Amino acid sequence: MNPSSAATFYCRILDNLSDAVLLFDEALSLVYINMPGEILFAVSARQVLGSKAQQVFFFSDQGMEEDMHRGLASGASLTRRNVVLSLPLHPMTVNVIMTPVLDEGSPMLLVEVQQVDRHLRISMEEQLLAQQNAAKMLLRGLAHEIKNPLGGLRGAAQLLDQELPEQELREYTRIIIEESDRLQSLVDRMLAPNKPPHKSLLNIHRVLERVRQLVQVEAPSGVTVIRDYDPSIPGLLGDGDQLIQAILNIVRNAAQAVGTEGKIVIRTRIHRQVTIGYRRHALAAKIDVIDDGPGIKPELLNQIFYPMVTGRAEGTGLGLSIAQSLISQHGGLVECASKPGNTVFSIFLPLGEGA
Ligand SMILES: Nc1ncnc2c1ncn2[C@@H]1O[C@H](COP(=O)(O)OP(=O)(O)O)[C@@H](O)[C@H]1O
Ligand SMILES: [Mg+2]
């Protein structure tokens, strides 16, 4: 590798790290910032190169700057945990690792910044997914166990039905058959989403239009579904049927929440540099389903993605759990925020490479 292509190569590596990397000279002026650093501090390298450390970090305590000087002078590496940065947009808690390096004789300070809040959020996300997966495995096992005897039960009831002399008694066999059918369809729904997706390139707005039509037909006439689409969203590699099912479950909930009169907005946007779990995606589609219904009951909010959690008398509590597993099979994520009059379900679907 020649020196200039080696330099580009190393820059690419630095830009693909998940942590911010900054390099300061002896006077604590910034000489390098990698791409995650630009994203973390919401700045462009061009703007901030040459700025003093305080202008980049906005640290609230002076100790940080002293540590940076100390690191430069001592030649030893130094870590500060839970440093609060009062960035203009929002405060942020970070861990900072400072390592002095020598560049052709002049001392420099290499600073790695890890966002603590983000790590917390991701590990919570991972934990939640692990818990949900465990619950789902349990349910799937249970569903399988129920499925087999159920067929036998229904068959036997049918035979009995034919043999019964009195019409009155047949009422009972009819109940057995109907209830087995209901259980059967419940069990089928519990077992359904583990089919591997058949992915093809599709237009997310065609998926959403189908969902909109289905919901509009079911919902009372006082419920309006408004589209707010970003037509520039590129094609997405996915399983159309599964995505329709997943989004339908969410929009249907919104329609049920607003009741006879209300507004549902389906909004699409492109998002850049989205992290889902530990994977970074350059590009993702964000689909928001917003309703102006009463909101999710606070005691349910943390559990609604679990199977069998429902706030409705006639609910199964499977809709969101199925939606989430379908979306995660597409490498995506569903989030939810809710207050009375404004409930937002956000679906992130990675676009392009590795989706
Ligand atoms: N848009 C919404 N507004 C208010 N509550 C909601 C909304 N979406 C979901 N919920 C709550 O989450 C629960 C779980 O939803 P879901 O998994 O689809 O199961 P089900 O619809 O069968 O109850 C619902 O019963 C409801 O209480
Ligand atoms: Mg539902």
GROMACS .gro file of C-alpha atoms and ligand atoms in nm:
model
  383
    1MET     CA    1   0.000   0.000   0.000
    2ASN     CA    2   0.142   0.342  -0.088
    3PRO     CA    3   0.144   0.605   0.190
    4SER     CA    4  -0.154   0.804   0.060
    5SER     CA    5  -0.378   0.500   0.006
    6ALA     CA    6  -0.269   0.371   0.346
    7ALA     CA    7  -0.378   0.701   0.500
    8THR     CA    8  -0.720   0.683   0.332
    9PHE     CA    9  -0.751   0.324   0.446
   10TYR     CA   10  -0.677   0.415   0.809
   11CYS     CA   11  -0.920   0.706   0.792
   12ARG     CA   12  -1.187   0.467   0.666
   13ILE     CA   13  -1.117   0.237   0.961
   14LEU     CA   14  -1.143   0.528   1.204
   15ASP     CA   15  -1.467   0.642   1.043
   16ASN     CA   16  -1.616   0.298   1.085
   17LEU     CA   17  -1.547   0.269   1.456
   18SER     CA   18  -1.848   0.314   1.676
   19ASP     CA   19  -1.667   0.554   1.911
   20ALA     CA   20  -1.562   0.910   1.848
   21VAL     CA   21  -1.185   0.957   1.805
   22LEU     CA   22  -1.025   1.302   1.829
   23LEU     CA   23  -0.666   1.416   1.816
   24PHE     CA   24  -0.542   1.734   1.988
   25ASP     CA   25  -0.204   1.903   1.959
   26GLU     CA   26   0.004   2.032   2.247
   27ALA     CA   27  -0.200   2.351   2.272
   28LEU     CA   28  -0.519   2.139   2.290
   29SER     CA   29  -0.632   2.248   1.944
   30LEU     CA   30  -0.822   1.987   1.746
   31VAL     CA   31  -0.627   1.839   1.456
   32TYR     CA   32  -0.844   1.540   1.370
   33ILE     CA   33  -1.196   1.413   1.433
   34ASN     CA   34  -1.343   1.092   1.285
   35MET     CA   35  -1.693   1.062   1.139
   36PRO     CA   36  -1.859   0.915   1.451
   37GLY     CA   37  -1.709   1.215   1.634
   38GLU     CA   38  -1.872   1.455   1.390
   39ILE     CA   39  -2.204   1.275   1.441
   40LEU     CA   40  -2.172   1.261   1.820
   41PHE     CA   41  -2.093   1.631   1.855
   42ALA     CA   42  -2.315   1.731   1.559
   43VAL     CA   43  -2.035   1.925   1.392
   44SER     CA   44  -1.844   1.900   1.067
   45ALA     CA   45  -1.469   1.846   1.078
   46ARG     CA   46  -1.419   2.156   0.864
   47GLN     CA   47  -1.596   2.372   1.125
   48VAL     CA   48  -1.414   2.246   1.429
   49LEU     CA   49  -1.058   2.169   1.323
   50GLY     CA   50  -0.833   2.414   1.504
   51SER     CA   51  -1.088   2.474   1.782
   52LYS     CA   52  -0.984   2.441   2.145
   53ALA     CA   53  -1.090   2.133   2.342
   54GLN     CA   54  -1.345   2.326   2.547
   55GLN     CA   55  -1.519   2.451   2.230
   56VAL     CA   56  -1.555   2.095   2.106
   57PHE     CA   57  -1.650   1.923   2.430
   58PHE     CA   58  -1.834   2.185   2.634
   59PHE     CA   59  -1.729   1.997   2.947
   60SER     CA   60  -1.888   2.136   3.257
   61ASP     CA   61  -1.598   2.079   3.494
   62GLN     CA   62  -1.252   2.222   3.452
   63GLY     CA   63  -1.094   1.895   3.570
   64MET     CA   64  -1.117   1.760   3.216
   65GLU     CA   65  -0.892   2.024   3.068
   66GLU     CA   66  -0.638   1.977   3.347
   67ASP     CA   67  -0.644   1.602   3.283
   68MET     CA   68  -0.578   1.662   2.916
   69HIS     CA   69  -0.273   1.874   3.000
   70ARG     CA   70  -0.162   1.617   3.256
   71GLY     CA   71  -0.196   1.338   3.001
   72LEU     CA   72   0.016   1.532   2.751
   73ALA     CA   73   0.284   1.607   3.009
   74SER     CA   74   0.300   1.267   3.180
   75GLY     CA   75   0.291   1.052   2.869
   76ALA     CA   76   0.053   0.813   3.047
   77SER     CA   77  -0.294   0.710   2.936
   78LEU     CA   78  -0.587   0.832   3.143
   79THR     CA   79  -0.958   0.745   3.161
   80ARG     CA   80  -1.238   0.965   3.293
   81ARG     CA   81  -1.579   0.811   3.342
   82ASN     CA   82  -1.921   0.972   3.330
   83VAL     CA   83  -1.806   1.312   3.215
   84VAL     CA   84  -2.105   1.537   3.152
   85LEU     CA   85  -2.083   1.745   2.836
   86SER     CA   86  -2.320   2.041   2.808
   87LEU     CA   87  -2.349   2.027   2.432
   88PRO     CA   88  -2.565   2.298   2.272
   89LEU     CA   89  -2.831   2.052   2.155
   90HIS     CA   90  -2.853   1.831   2.462
   91PRO     CA   91  -2.630   1.726   2.751
   92MET     CA   92  -2.452   1.397   2.713
   93THR     CA   93  -2.266   1.162   2.948
   94VAL     CA   94  -1.948   1.009   2.811
   95ASN     CA   95  -1.644   0.806   2.906
   96VAL     CA   96  -1.321   0.962   2.784
   97ILE     CA   97  -0.996   0.775   2.726
   98MET     CA   98  -0.693   1.001   2.670
   99THR     CA   99  -0.373   0.858   2.528
  100PRO     CA  100  -0.068   1.071   2.458
  101VAL     CA  101   0.104   0.994   2.128
  102LEU     CA  102   0.418   1.135   1.970
  103ASP     CA  103   0.394   1.264   1.615
  104GLU     CA  104   0.744   1.327   1.481
  105GLY     CA  105   0.859   1.447   1.818
  106SER     CA  106   0.565   1.672   1.904
  107PRO     CA  107   0.324   1.538   2.168
  108MET     CA  108  -0.038   1.487   2.072
  109LEU     CA  109  -0.334   1.367   2.270
  110LEU     CA  110  -0.557   1.095   2.128
  111VAL     CA  111  -0.903   1.115   2.282
  112GLU     CA  112  -1.164   0.840   2.253
  113VAL     CA  113  -1.517   0.932   2.354
  114GLN     CA  114  -1.784   0.670   2.428
  115GLN     CA  115  -2.137   0.784   2.482
  116VAL     CA  116  -2.255   0.623   2.804
  117ASP     CA  117  -2.624   0.697   2.756
  118ARG     CA  118  -2.617   0.525   2.419
  119HIS     CA  119  -2.448   0.215   2.556
  120LEU     CA  120  -2.708   0.202   2.829
  121ARG     CA  121  -2.985   0.234   2.574
  122ILE     CA  122  -2.838  -0.036   2.353
  123SER     CA  123  -2.780  -0.280   2.637
  124MET     CA  124  -3.137  -0.221   2.754
  125GLU     CA  125  -3.255  -0.281   2.398
  126GLU     CA  126  -3.051  -0.602   2.378
  127GLN     CA  127  -3.178  -0.716   2.715
  128LEU     CA  128  -3.535  -0.648   2.612
  129LEU     CA  129  -3.491  -0.840   2.288
  130ALA     CA  130  -3.335  -1.133   2.476
  131GLN     CA  131  -3.622  -1.141   2.724
  132GLN     CA  132  -3.877  -1.118   2.447
  133ASN     CA  133  -3.706  -1.398   2.258
  134ALA     CA  134  -3.710  -1.619   2.565
  135ALA     CA  135  -4.080  -1.549   2.616
  136LYS     CA  136  -4.146  -1.618   2.251
  137MET     CA  137  -3.959  -1.950   2.256
  138LEU     CA  138  -4.163  -2.058   2.556
  139LEU     CA  139  -4.486  -1.964   2.381
  140ARG     CA  140  -4.389  -2.137   2.060
  141GLY     CA  141  -4.312  -2.454   2.254
  142LEU     CA  142  -4.647  -2.429   2.425
  143ALA     CA  143  -4.826  -2.357   2.097
  144HIS     CA  144  -4.677  -2.672   1.942
  145GLU     CA  145  -4.788  -2.880   2.237
  146ILE     CA  146  -5.143  -2.745   2.208
  147LYS     CA  147  -5.163  -2.779   1.830
  148ASN     CA  148  -5.139  -3.158   1.807
  149PRO     CA  149  -5.402  -3.269   2.059
  150LEU     CA  150  -5.628  -2.992   1.933
  151GLY     CA  151  -5.663  -3.162   1.593
  152GLY     CA  152  -5.759  -3.486   1.764
  153LEU     CA  153  -6.007  -3.311   1.987
  154ARG     CA  154  -6.179  -3.141   1.696
  155GLY     CA  155  -6.190  -3.463   1.491
  156ALA     CA  156  -6.342  -3.658   1.779
  157ALA     CA  157  -6.602  -3.389   1.839
  158GLN     CA  158  -6.701  -3.403   1.471
  159LEU     CA  159  -6.744  -3.780   1.483
  160LEU     CA  160  -6.945  -3.749   1.801
  161ASP     CA  161  -7.157  -3.481   1.638
  162GLN     CA  162  -7.255  -3.721   1.358
  163GLU     CA  163  -7.343  -3.996   1.605
  164LEU     CA  164  -7.550  -3.786   1.842
  165PRO     CA  165  -7.922  -3.861   1.818
  166GLU     CA  166  -8.053  -3.536   1.961
  167GLN     CA  167  -8.018  -3.196   1.805
  168GLU     CA  168  -7.997  -3.038   2.151
  169LEU     CA  169  -7.684  -3.232   2.241
  170ARG     CA  170  -7.519  -3.121   1.923
  171GLU     CA  171  -7.507  -2.773   2.066
  172TYR     CA  172  -7.224  -2.899   2.289
  173THR     CA  173  -7.021  -3.057   2.012
  174ARG     CA  174  -7.066  -2.738   1.812
  175ILE     CA  175  -6.911  -2.542   2.099
  176ILE     CA  176  -6.617  -2.784   2.118
  177ILE     CA  177  -6.558  -2.752   1.742
  178GLU     CA  178  -6.587  -2.373   1.739
  179GLU     CA  179  -6.362  -2.327   2.036
  180SER     CA  180  -6.102  -2.566   1.890
  181ASP     CA  181  -6.108  -2.360   1.572
  182ARG     CA  182  -6.056  -2.043   1.771
  183LEU     CA  183  -5.765  -2.197   1.959
  184GLN     CA  184  -5.627  -2.334   1.634
  185SER     CA  185  -5.615  -1.991   1.474
  186LEU     CA  186  -5.462  -1.843   1.788
  187VAL     CA  187  -5.195  -2.110   1.788
  188ASP     CA  188  -5.134  -2.059   1.415
  189ARG     CA  189  -5.080  -1.692   1.475
  190MET     CA  190  -4.835  -1.769   1.754
  191LEU     CA  191  -4.639  -2.002   1.529
  192ALA     CA  192  -4.658  -1.798   1.211
  193PRO     CA  193  -4.383  -1.539   1.214
  194ASN     CA  194  -4.087  -1.771   1.233
  195LYS     CA  195  -4.097  -1.845   0.863
  196PRO     CA  196  -3.784  -1.700   0.704
  197PRO     CA  197  -3.871  -1.390   0.504
  198HIS     CA  198  -3.881  -1.412   0.123
  199LYS     CA  199  -3.705  -1.090   0.047
  200SER     CA  200  -3.731  -0.892  -0.273
  201LEU     CA  201  -3.680  -0.529  -0.359
  202LEU     CA  202  -3.997  -0.342  -0.273
  203ASN     CA  203  -4.137   0.003  -0.241
  204ILE     CA  204  -4.225   0.071   0.122
  205HIS     CA  205  -4.507   0.304   0.018
  206ARG     CA  206  -4.685   0.022  -0.166
  207VAL     CA  207  -4.672  -0.176   0.157
  208LEU     CA  208  -4.811   0.121   0.351
  209GLU     CA  209  -5.084   0.187   0.095
  210ARG     CA  210  -5.205  -0.170   0.127
  211VAL     CA  211  -5.212  -0.135   0.507
  212ARG     CA  212  -5.396   0.196   0.477
  213GLN     CA  213  -5.662   0.045   0.251
  214LEU     CA  214  -5.719  -0.250   0.483
  215VAL     CA  215  -5.752  -0.031   0.791
  216GLN     CA  216  -5.966   0.228   0.617
  217VAL     CA  217  -6.215  -0.045   0.522
  218GLU     CA  218  -6.236  -0.181   0.877
  219ALA     CA  219  -6.239   0.146   1.066
  220PRO     CA  220  -6.545   0.362   1.135
  221SER     CA  221  -6.592   0.652   0.893
  222GLY     CA  222  -6.485   0.904   1.157
  223VAL     CA  223  -6.132   0.765   1.151
  224THR     CA  224  -5.904   0.923   0.893
  225VAL     CA  225  -5.571   0.789   0.785
  226ILE     CA  226  -5.340   1.062   0.662
  227ARG     CA  227  -5.033   0.996   0.449
  228ASP     CA  228  -4.715   1.193   0.488
  229TYR     CA  229  -4.469   1.010   0.266
  230ASP     CA  230  -4.116   1.097   0.164
  231PRO     CA  231  -4.117   0.974  -0.197
  232SER     CA  232  -3.737   0.975  -0.218
  233ILE     CA  233  -3.702   0.667   0.003
  234PRO     CA  234  -3.519   0.407  -0.207
  235GLY     CA  235  -3.632   0.046  -0.256
  236LEU     CA  236  -3.610  -0.182   0.042
  237LEU     CA  237  -3.513  -0.548   0.053
  238GLY     CA  238  -3.791  -0.720   0.241
  239ASP     CA  239  -4.079  -0.964   0.252
  240GLY     CA  240  -4.386  -0.768   0.145
  241ASP     CA  241  -4.640  -0.992   0.317
  242GLN     CA  242  -4.451  -0.991   0.644
  243LEU     CA  243  -4.406  -0.615   0.639
  244ILE     CA  244  -4.776  -0.565   0.562
  245GLN     CA  245  -4.862  -0.792   0.857
  246ALA     CA  246  -4.623  -0.613   1.094
  247ILE     CA  247  -4.733  -0.260   1.005
  248LEU     CA  248  -5.099  -0.362   0.987
  249ASN     CA  249  -5.080  -0.483   1.348
  250ILE     CA  250  -4.953  -0.141   1.454
  251VAL     CA  251  -5.195   0.066   1.246
  252ARG     CA  252  -5.486  -0.155   1.352
  253ASN     CA  253  -5.399  -0.088   1.718
  254ALA     CA  254  -5.398   0.283   1.642
  255ALA     CA  255  -5.742   0.253   1.479
  256GLN     CA  256  -5.873   0.058   1.777
  257ALA     CA  257  -5.728   0.318   2.014
  258VAL     CA  258  -5.893   0.618   1.846
  259GLY     CA  259  -6.232   0.446   1.845
  260THR     CA  260  -6.505   0.600   1.633
  261GLU     CA  261  -6.337   0.931   1.562
  262GLY     CA  262  -5.973   1.020   1.530
  263LYS     CA  263  -5.671   1.073   1.314
  264ILE     CA  264  -5.392   0.837   1.223
  265VAL     CA  265  -5.085   0.968   1.043
  266ILE     CA  266  -4.850   0.737   0.857
  267ARG     CA  267  -4.524   0.923   0.802
  268THR     CA  268  -4.209   0.807   0.626
  269ARG     CA  269  -3.866   0.965   0.640
  270ILE     CA  270  -3.509   0.875   0.559
  271HIS     CA  271  -3.268   0.860   0.851
  272ARG     CA  272  -2.892   0.853   0.826
  273GLN     CA  273  -2.642   0.683   1.054
  274VAL     CA  274  -2.894   0.480   1.249
  275THR     CA  275  -2.776   0.233   1.513
  276ILE     CA  276  -2.993  -0.073   1.561
  277GLY     CA  277  -2.859  -0.300   1.832
  278TYR     CA  278  -2.486  -0.281   1.776
  279ARG     CA  279  -2.510  -0.233   1.398
  280ARG     CA  280  -2.470   0.101   1.232
  281HIS     CA  281  -2.660   0.163   0.911
  282ALA     CA  282  -2.577   0.448   0.677
  283LEU     CA  283  -2.940   0.470   0.570
  284ALA     CA  284  -3.270   0.360   0.721
  285ALA     CA  285  -3.637   0.420   0.651
  286LYS     CA  286  -3.832   0.547   0.950
  287ILE     CA  287  -4.204   0.483   0.947
  288ASP     CA  288  -4.407   0.658   1.214
  289VAL     CA  289  -4.761   0.558   1.295
  290ILE     CA  290  -4.911   0.840   1.497
  291ASP     CA  291  -5.256   0.848   1.651
  292ASP     CA  292  -5.445   1.098   1.860
  293GLY     CA  293  -5.617   0.836   2.077
  294PRO     CA  294  -5.607   0.816   2.457
  295GLY     CA  295  -5.252   0.677   2.465
  296ILE     CA  296  -5.107   0.361   2.613
  297LYS     CA  297  -5.177   0.304   2.979
  298PRO     CA  298  -4.854   0.388   3.167
  299GLU     CA  299  -4.849   0.054   3.347
  300LEU     CA  300  -4.856  -0.125   3.009
  301LEU     CA  301  -4.606   0.091   2.824
  302ASN     CA  302  -4.297  -0.112   2.914
  303GLN     CA  303  -4.460  -0.443   2.835
  304ILE     CA  304  -4.669  -0.398   2.524
  305PHE     CA  305  -4.419  -0.580   2.302
  306TYR     CA  306  -4.440  -0.893   2.516
  307PRO     CA  307  -4.668  -1.165   2.387
  308MET     CA  308  -5.003  -1.198   2.569
  309VAL     CA  309  -4.990  -0.844   2.707
  310THR     CA  310  -5.311  -0.669   2.618
  311GLY     CA  311  -5.512  -0.375   2.743
  312ARG     CA  312  -5.825  -0.475   2.553
  313ALA     CA  313  -6.088  -0.721   2.673
  314GLU     CA  314  -6.102  -0.894   2.334
  315GLY     CA  315  -5.728  -0.861   2.267
  316THR     CA  316  -5.478  -1.146   2.234
  317GLY     CA  317  -5.169  -0.939   2.307
  318LEU     CA  318  -4.996  -1.096   2.009
  319GLY     CA  319  -5.014  -0.809   1.759
  320LEU     CA  320  -4.712  -0.610   1.871
  321SER     CA  321  -4.502  -0.910   1.961
  322ILE     CA  322  -4.555  -1.048   1.610
  323ALA     CA  323  -4.491  -0.706   1.456
  324GLN     CA  324  -4.167  -0.676   1.643
  325SER     CA  325  -4.035  -1.017   1.553
  326LEU     CA  326  -4.120  -0.959   1.185
  327ILE     CA  327  -3.946  -0.623   1.188
  328SER     CA  328  -3.641  -0.763   1.364
  329GLN     CA  329  -3.621  -1.036   1.099
  330HIS     CA  330  -3.570  -0.744   0.862
  331GLY     CA  331  -3.287  -0.610   1.077
  332GLY     CA  332  -3.516  -0.335   1.203
  333LEU     CA  333  -3.652  -0.202   1.527
  334VAL     CA  334  -3.986  -0.079   1.664
  335GLU     CA  335  -4.002   0.193   1.928
  336CYS     CA  336  -4.295   0.350   2.099
  337ALA     CA  337  -4.366   0.673   2.283
  338SER     CA  338  -4.708   0.762   2.411
  339LYS     CA  339  -4.902   1.027   2.593
  340PRO     CA  340  -5.273   1.102   2.583
  341GLY     CA  341  -5.356   1.243   2.240
  342ASN     CA  342  -5.026   1.142   2.085
  343THR     CA  343  -4.900   0.788   2.048
  344VAL     CA  344  -4.612   0.725   1.811
  345PHE     CA  345  -4.487   0.387   1.696
  346SER     CA  346  -4.164   0.424   1.501
  347ILE     CA  347  -4.037   0.147   1.279
  348PHE     CA  348  -3.678   0.165   1.159
  349LEU     CA  349  -3.587  -0.050   0.859
  350PRO     CA  350  -3.229  -0.050   0.735
  351LEU     CA  351  -3.189   0.028   0.366
  352GLY     CA  352  -2.921  -0.088   0.130
  353GLU     CA  353  -2.619  -0.299   0.216
  354GLY     CA  354  -2.652  -0.554   0.492
  355ALA     CA  355  -3.024  -0.485   0.539
  356LIG     N1  356  -5.184   0.314   1.944
  356LIG     C1  357  -5.216   0.266   2.067
  356LIG     N2  358  -5.283   0.343   2.157
  356LIG     C2  359  -5.315   0.294   2.279
  356LIG     N3  360  -5.284   0.171   2.322
  356LIG     C3  361  -5.218   0.089   2.239
  356LIG     C4  362  -5.180   0.132   2.107
  356LIG     N4  363  -5.114   0.029   2.048
  356LIG     C5  364  -5.112  -0.071   2.139
  356LIG     N5  365  -5.174  -0.037   2.253
  356LIG     C6  366  -5.190  -0.119   2.375
  356LIG     O1  367  -5.102  -0.230   2.364
  356LIG     C7  368  -5.175  -0.351   2.382
  356LIG     C8  369  -5.107  -0.464   2.307
  356LIG     O2  370  -5.128  -0.455   2.169
  356LIG     P1  371  -5.120  -0.585   2.078
  356LIG     O3  372  -4.990  -0.655   2.105
  356LIG     O4  373  -5.149  -0.549   1.938
  356LIG     O5  374  -5.232  -0.679   2.136
  356LIG     P2  375  -5.393  -0.663   2.128
  356LIG     O6  376  -5.422  -0.561   2.022
  356LIG     O7  377  -5.441  -0.796   2.091
  356LIG     O8  378  -5.434  -0.620   2.264
  356LIG     C9  379  -5.314  -0.317   2.338
  356LIG     O9  380  -5.410  -0.403   2.398
  356LIG    C10  381  -5.330  -0.174   2.386
  356LIG    O10  382  -5.365  -0.170   2.522
  357MG      MG  383  -5.340  -0.549   1.835
   0.00000   0.00000   0.00000
